[in-house]
Amino acid sequence: GENVEQHPSTLSVQEGDSAVIKCTYSDSASNYFPWYKQELGKRPQLIIDIRSNVGEKKDQRIAVTLNKTAKHFSLHITETQPEDSAVYFCAASKVQGAQKLVFGQGTRLTINP
Amino acid sequence: DAEITQSPRHKITETGRQVTLACHQTWNHNNMFWYRQDLGHGLRLIHYSYGVQDTNKGEVSDGYSVSRSNTEDLPLTLESAASSQTSVYFCASSDGTSREQYFGPGTRLTVT
């Protein structure tokens, strides 16, 4: 089955700097790659996603890139702010079936003022 | 407003007891999922459902069961609670078109 590896497990950056979180997946049939943000004590929420027919997608300060050949995708956050501090999860799924997601282990991002 | 709710939010139970966690969504989504969240493991899928009367095992289904008798609810039952099942449990739903999964607020379960 699908396996998603996420790195790093923790990341600390200065406010205003950029942060990058990377994920690799094993199943070449996966074609949907969402990123979820989970603030302390809260539920995970989708922040951005990308499908396999697209190489990059941006939404204001966040962007996701996908390399299908290498089977990896990354989350980029620019001009980081204190409210970006959270745990971020990548995931992968296929089109067919119930669209179940396989999640990475998570990255705890801390923005230092 | 449409939403997804879980109850109880916190539960303490003893080893060997049967426990049922409730999940209710008002979006009329066909797909529903149960995950457990443990430090270092992210979110792991327990069971999922495509629709009424459909249930499927996820990657960590041993010791858990679900039933889907209507669109809105997917209760999760721990047949005989074990200490290894102490975790935070999240329910989620999706409509199958947008692919986005909407998560409930979570249930923190402690098995003593």
GROMACS .gro file of C-alpha atoms in nm:
model
  225
    1GLY     CA    1   0.000   0.000   0.000
    2GLU     CA    2   0.088   0.367  -0.009
    3ASN     CA    3   0.353   0.500   0.227
    4VAL     CA    4   0.416   0.870   0.285
    5GLU     CA    5   0.734   0.995   0.449
    6GLN     CA    6   0.754   1.354   0.576
    7HIS     CA    7   1.059   1.560   0.675
    8PRO     CA    8   1.160   1.729   0.892
    9SER     CA    9   0.965   1.630   1.202
   10THR     CA   10   1.034   1.969   1.360
   11LEU     CA   11   1.126   2.300   1.198
   12SER     CA   12   1.203   2.633   1.359
   13VAL     CA   13   1.239   2.951   1.152
   14GLN     CA   14   1.262   3.322   1.218
   15GLU     CA   15   0.955   3.531   1.150
   16GLY     CA   16   0.968   3.658   0.794
   17ASP     CA   17   1.185   3.374   0.668
   18SER     CA   18   1.063   3.088   0.447
   19ALA     CA   19   0.982   2.734   0.555
   20VAL     CA   20   0.989   2.419   0.341
   21ILE     CA   21   0.844   2.080   0.432
   22LYS     CA   22   0.904   1.779   0.208
   23CYS     CA   23   0.714   1.454   0.152
   24THR     CA   24   0.779   1.144  -0.055
   25TYR     CA   25   0.524   0.881  -0.153
   26SER     CA   26   0.559   0.525  -0.273
   27ASP     CA   27   0.256   0.451  -0.493
   28SER     CA   28   0.294   0.593  -0.844
   29ALA     CA   29  -0.086   0.568  -0.886
   30SER     CA   30  -0.142   0.840  -0.624
   31ASN     CA   31  -0.257   1.161  -0.788
   32TYR     CA   32  -0.397   1.386  -0.517
   33PHE     CA   33  -0.174   1.551  -0.257
   34PRO     CA   34  -0.330   1.773   0.011
   35TRP     CA   35  -0.165   1.958   0.298
   36TYR     CA   36  -0.341   1.999   0.633
   37LYS     CA   37  -0.260   2.240   0.913
   38GLN     CA   38  -0.338   2.153   1.274
   39GLU     CA   39  -0.312   2.416   1.543
   40LEU     CA   40  -0.263   2.307   1.902
   41GLY     CA   41  -0.575   2.135   2.034
   42LYS     CA   42  -0.765   2.188   1.711
   43ARG     CA   43  -0.876   1.975   1.420
   44PRO     CA   44  -0.673   1.938   1.097
   45GLN     CA   45  -0.781   2.176   0.820
   46LEU     CA   46  -0.696   2.172   0.452
   47ILE     CA   47  -0.472   2.461   0.348
   48ILE     CA   48  -0.378   2.366  -0.007
   49ASP     CA   49  -0.383   2.067  -0.240
   50ILE     CA   50  -0.240   1.968  -0.576
   51ARG     CA   51  -0.335   1.716  -0.837
   52SER     CA   52  -0.093   1.518  -1.049
   53ASN     CA   53  -0.164   1.711  -1.367
   54VAL     CA   54  -0.015   2.025  -1.211
   55GLY     CA   55   0.347   2.089  -1.111
   56GLU     CA   56   0.294   2.387  -0.881
   57LYS     CA   57   0.010   2.567  -0.709
   58LYS     CA   58   0.015   2.890  -0.510
   59ASP     CA   59  -0.223   3.054  -0.268
   60GLN     CA   60  -0.091   3.382  -0.129
   61ARG     CA   61   0.206   3.293   0.095
   62ILE     CA   62   0.183   2.917   0.054
   63ALA     CA   63   0.275   2.703  -0.244
   64VAL     CA   64   0.303   2.335  -0.318
   65THR     CA   65   0.527   2.173  -0.579
   66LEU     CA   66   0.498   1.821  -0.714
   67ASN     CA   67   0.759   1.606  -0.888
   68LYS     CA   68   0.580   1.294  -1.009
   69THR     CA   69   0.893   1.139  -1.155
   70ALA     CA   70   1.073   1.152  -0.821
   71LYS     CA   71   0.749   1.093  -0.626
   72HIS     CA   72   0.791   1.386  -0.394
   73PHE     CA   73   0.604   1.705  -0.315
   74SER     CA   74   0.680   2.003  -0.096
   75LEU     CA   75   0.504   2.280   0.096
   76HIS     CA   76   0.659   2.626   0.083
   77ILE     CA   77   0.556   2.905   0.321
   78THR     CA   78   0.703   3.248   0.254
   79GLU     CA   79   0.715   3.553   0.483
   80THR     CA   80   0.629   3.337   0.782
   81GLN     CA   81   0.418   3.482   1.062
   82PRO     CA   82   0.358   3.369   1.423
   83GLU     CA   83   0.015   3.231   1.325
   84ASP     CA   84   0.188   2.987   1.091
   85SER     CA   85   0.310   2.796   1.398
   86ALA     CA   86   0.130   2.459   1.387
   87VAL     CA   87   0.171   2.096   1.286
   88TYR     CA   88   0.153   2.038   0.912
   89PHE     CA   89   0.060   1.706   0.752
   90CYS     CA   90   0.102   1.599   0.393
   91ALA     CA   91  -0.110   1.320   0.247
   92ALA     CA   92  -0.160   1.122  -0.072
   93SER     CA   93  -0.451   0.940  -0.233
   94LYS     CA   94  -0.576   0.797  -0.559
   95VAL     CA   95  -0.876   0.902  -0.765
   96GLN     CA   96  -1.044   0.563  -0.744
   97GLY     CA   97  -1.238   0.445  -0.443
   98ALA     CA   98  -1.331   0.636  -0.131
   99GLN     CA   99  -1.037   0.870  -0.173
  100LYS     CA  100  -0.884   0.757   0.153
  101LEU     CA  101  -0.580   0.958   0.252
  102VAL     CA  102  -0.245   0.825   0.371
  103PHE     CA  103  -0.082   1.088   0.591
  104GLY     CA  104   0.279   1.169   0.662
  105GLN     CA  105   0.401   1.178   1.022
  106GLY     CA  106   0.366   1.556   1.053
  107THR     CA  107   0.603   1.853   1.091
  108ARG     CA  108   0.586   2.083   1.393
  109LEU     CA  109   0.665   2.431   1.262
  110THR     CA  110   0.762   2.701   1.510
  111ILE     CA  111   0.794   3.064   1.403
  112ASN     CA  112   1.027   3.259   1.629
  113PRO     CA  113   0.954   3.633   1.664
  114ASP     CA  114  -2.454   2.580   0.909
  115ALA     CA  115  -2.350   2.230   0.810
  116GLU     CA  116  -2.097   2.073   1.041
  117ILE     CA  117  -1.936   1.757   1.171
  118THR     CA  118  -1.952   1.678   1.542
  119GLN     CA  119  -1.806   1.412   1.768
  120SER     CA  120  -1.911   1.294   2.111
  121PRO     CA  121  -1.796   1.261   2.373
  122ARG     CA  122  -1.504   1.503   2.350
  123HIS     CA  123  -1.325   1.328   2.636
  124LYS     CA  124  -1.368   0.974   2.766
  125ILE     CA  125  -1.193   0.770   3.030
  126THR     CA  126  -1.268   0.399   3.035
  127GLU     CA  127  -1.127   0.080   3.179
  128THR     CA  128  -0.950  -0.200   2.999
  129GLY     CA  129  -1.192  -0.455   2.858
  130ARG     CA  130  -1.496  -0.228   2.838
  131GLN     CA  131  -1.683  -0.164   2.515
  132VAL     CA  132  -1.675   0.199   2.405
  133THR     CA  133  -1.858   0.376   2.123
  134LEU     CA  134  -1.752   0.711   1.982
  135ALA     CA  135  -2.011   0.904   1.786
  136CYS     CA  136  -1.959   1.102   1.464
  137HIS     CA  137  -2.237   1.304   1.300
  138GLN     CA  138  -2.222   1.521   0.988
  139THR     CA  139  -2.489   1.739   0.833
  140TRP     CA  140  -2.329   1.793   0.490
  141ASN     CA  141  -2.491   1.481   0.342
  142HIS     CA  142  -2.143   1.354   0.249
  143ASN     CA  143  -2.119   0.998   0.125
  144ASN     CA  144  -1.762   0.937   0.245
  145MET     CA  145  -1.679   0.917   0.614
  146PHE     CA  146  -1.353   0.823   0.786
  147TRP     CA  147  -1.214   0.746   1.131
  148TYR     CA  148  -0.852   0.823   1.219
  149ARG     CA  149  -0.645   0.796   1.532
  150GLN     CA  150  -0.369   1.044   1.606
  151ASP     CA  151  -0.066   0.947   1.810
  152LEU     CA  152   0.258   1.138   1.857
  153GLY     CA  153   0.507   1.039   1.590
  154HIS     CA  154   0.250   0.855   1.378
  155GLY     CA  155   0.044   1.131   1.230
  156LEU     CA  156  -0.313   1.037   1.138
  157ARG     CA  157  -0.377   0.670   1.076
  158LEU     CA  158  -0.692   0.542   0.909
  159ILE     CA  159  -0.903   0.300   1.114
  160HIS     CA  160  -1.217   0.247   0.905
  161TYR     CA  161  -1.397   0.426   0.624
  162SER     CA  162  -1.730   0.418   0.444
  163TYR     CA  163  -1.843   0.507   0.091
  164GLY     CA  164  -2.208   0.525   0.188
  165VAL     CA  165  -2.495   0.359   0.371
  166GLN     CA  166  -2.428  -0.008   0.453
  167ASP     CA  167  -2.070   0.019   0.324
  168THR     CA  168  -1.770  -0.015   0.558
  169ASN     CA  169  -1.403  -0.085   0.490
  170LYS     CA  170  -1.096  -0.153   0.701
  171GLY     CA  171  -0.811   0.093   0.716
  172GLU     CA  172  -0.450   0.036   0.814
  173VAL     CA  173  -0.512   0.002   1.192
  174SER     CA  174  -0.856  -0.162   1.215
  175ASP     CA  175  -0.786  -0.443   1.465
  176GLY     CA  176  -1.003  -0.403   1.776
  177TYR     CA  177  -1.237  -0.149   1.610
  178SER     CA  178  -1.564  -0.173   1.421
  179VAL     CA  179  -1.801   0.069   1.248
  180SER     CA  180  -2.152   0.059   1.106
  181ARG     CA  181  -2.323   0.293   0.859
  182SER     CA  182  -2.701   0.280   0.887
  183ASN     CA  183  -2.760   0.632   0.753
  184THR     CA  184  -2.569   0.902   0.568
  185GLU     CA  185  -2.512   1.127   0.869
  186ASP     CA  186  -2.353   0.891   1.125
  187LEU     CA  187  -2.052   0.661   1.149
  188PRO     CA  188  -2.009   0.539   1.509
  189LEU     CA  189  -1.677   0.379   1.602
  190THR     CA  190  -1.685   0.091   1.853
  191LEU     CA  191  -1.394  -0.044   2.051
  192GLU     CA  192  -1.506  -0.398   2.128
  193SER     CA  193  -1.278  -0.448   2.429
  194ALA     CA  194  -1.074  -0.138   2.508
  195ALA     CA  195  -0.697  -0.181   2.550
  196SER     CA  196  -0.439   0.064   2.682
  197SER     CA  197  -0.285   0.074   2.334
  198GLN     CA  198  -0.606   0.239   2.214
  199THR     CA  199  -0.547   0.547   2.426
  200SER     CA  200  -0.537   0.817   2.159
  201VAL     CA  201  -0.712   1.112   2.001
  202TYR     CA  202  -0.975   1.001   1.752
  203PHE     CA  203  -1.085   1.214   1.457
  204CYS     CA  204  -1.382   1.160   1.233
  205ALA     CA  205  -1.387   1.316   0.885
  206SER     CA  206  -1.618   1.335   0.586
  207SER     CA  207  -1.594   1.428   0.219
  208ASP     CA  208  -1.833   1.462  -0.071
  209GLY     CA  209  -1.615   1.273  -0.315
  210THR     CA  210  -1.603   1.558  -0.564
  211SER     CA  211  -1.381   1.823  -0.408
  212ARG     CA  212  -1.168   1.559  -0.233
  213GLU     CA  213  -1.134   1.779   0.077
  214GLN     CA  214  -1.191   1.597   0.404
  215TYR     CA  215  -1.359   1.793   0.683
  216PHE     CA  216  -1.254   1.686   1.029
  217GLY     CA  217  -1.454   1.677   1.349
  218PRO     CA  218  -1.319   1.832   1.672
  219GLY     CA  219  -1.178   1.501   1.797
  220THR     CA  220  -1.234   1.271   2.096
  221ARG     CA  221  -0.959   1.216   2.350
  222LEU     CA  222  -0.990   0.858   2.478
  223THR     CA  223  -0.795   0.729   2.776
  224VAL     CA  224  -0.800   0.358   2.858
  225THR     CA  225  -0.681   0.282   3.211
   0.00000   0.00000   0.00000
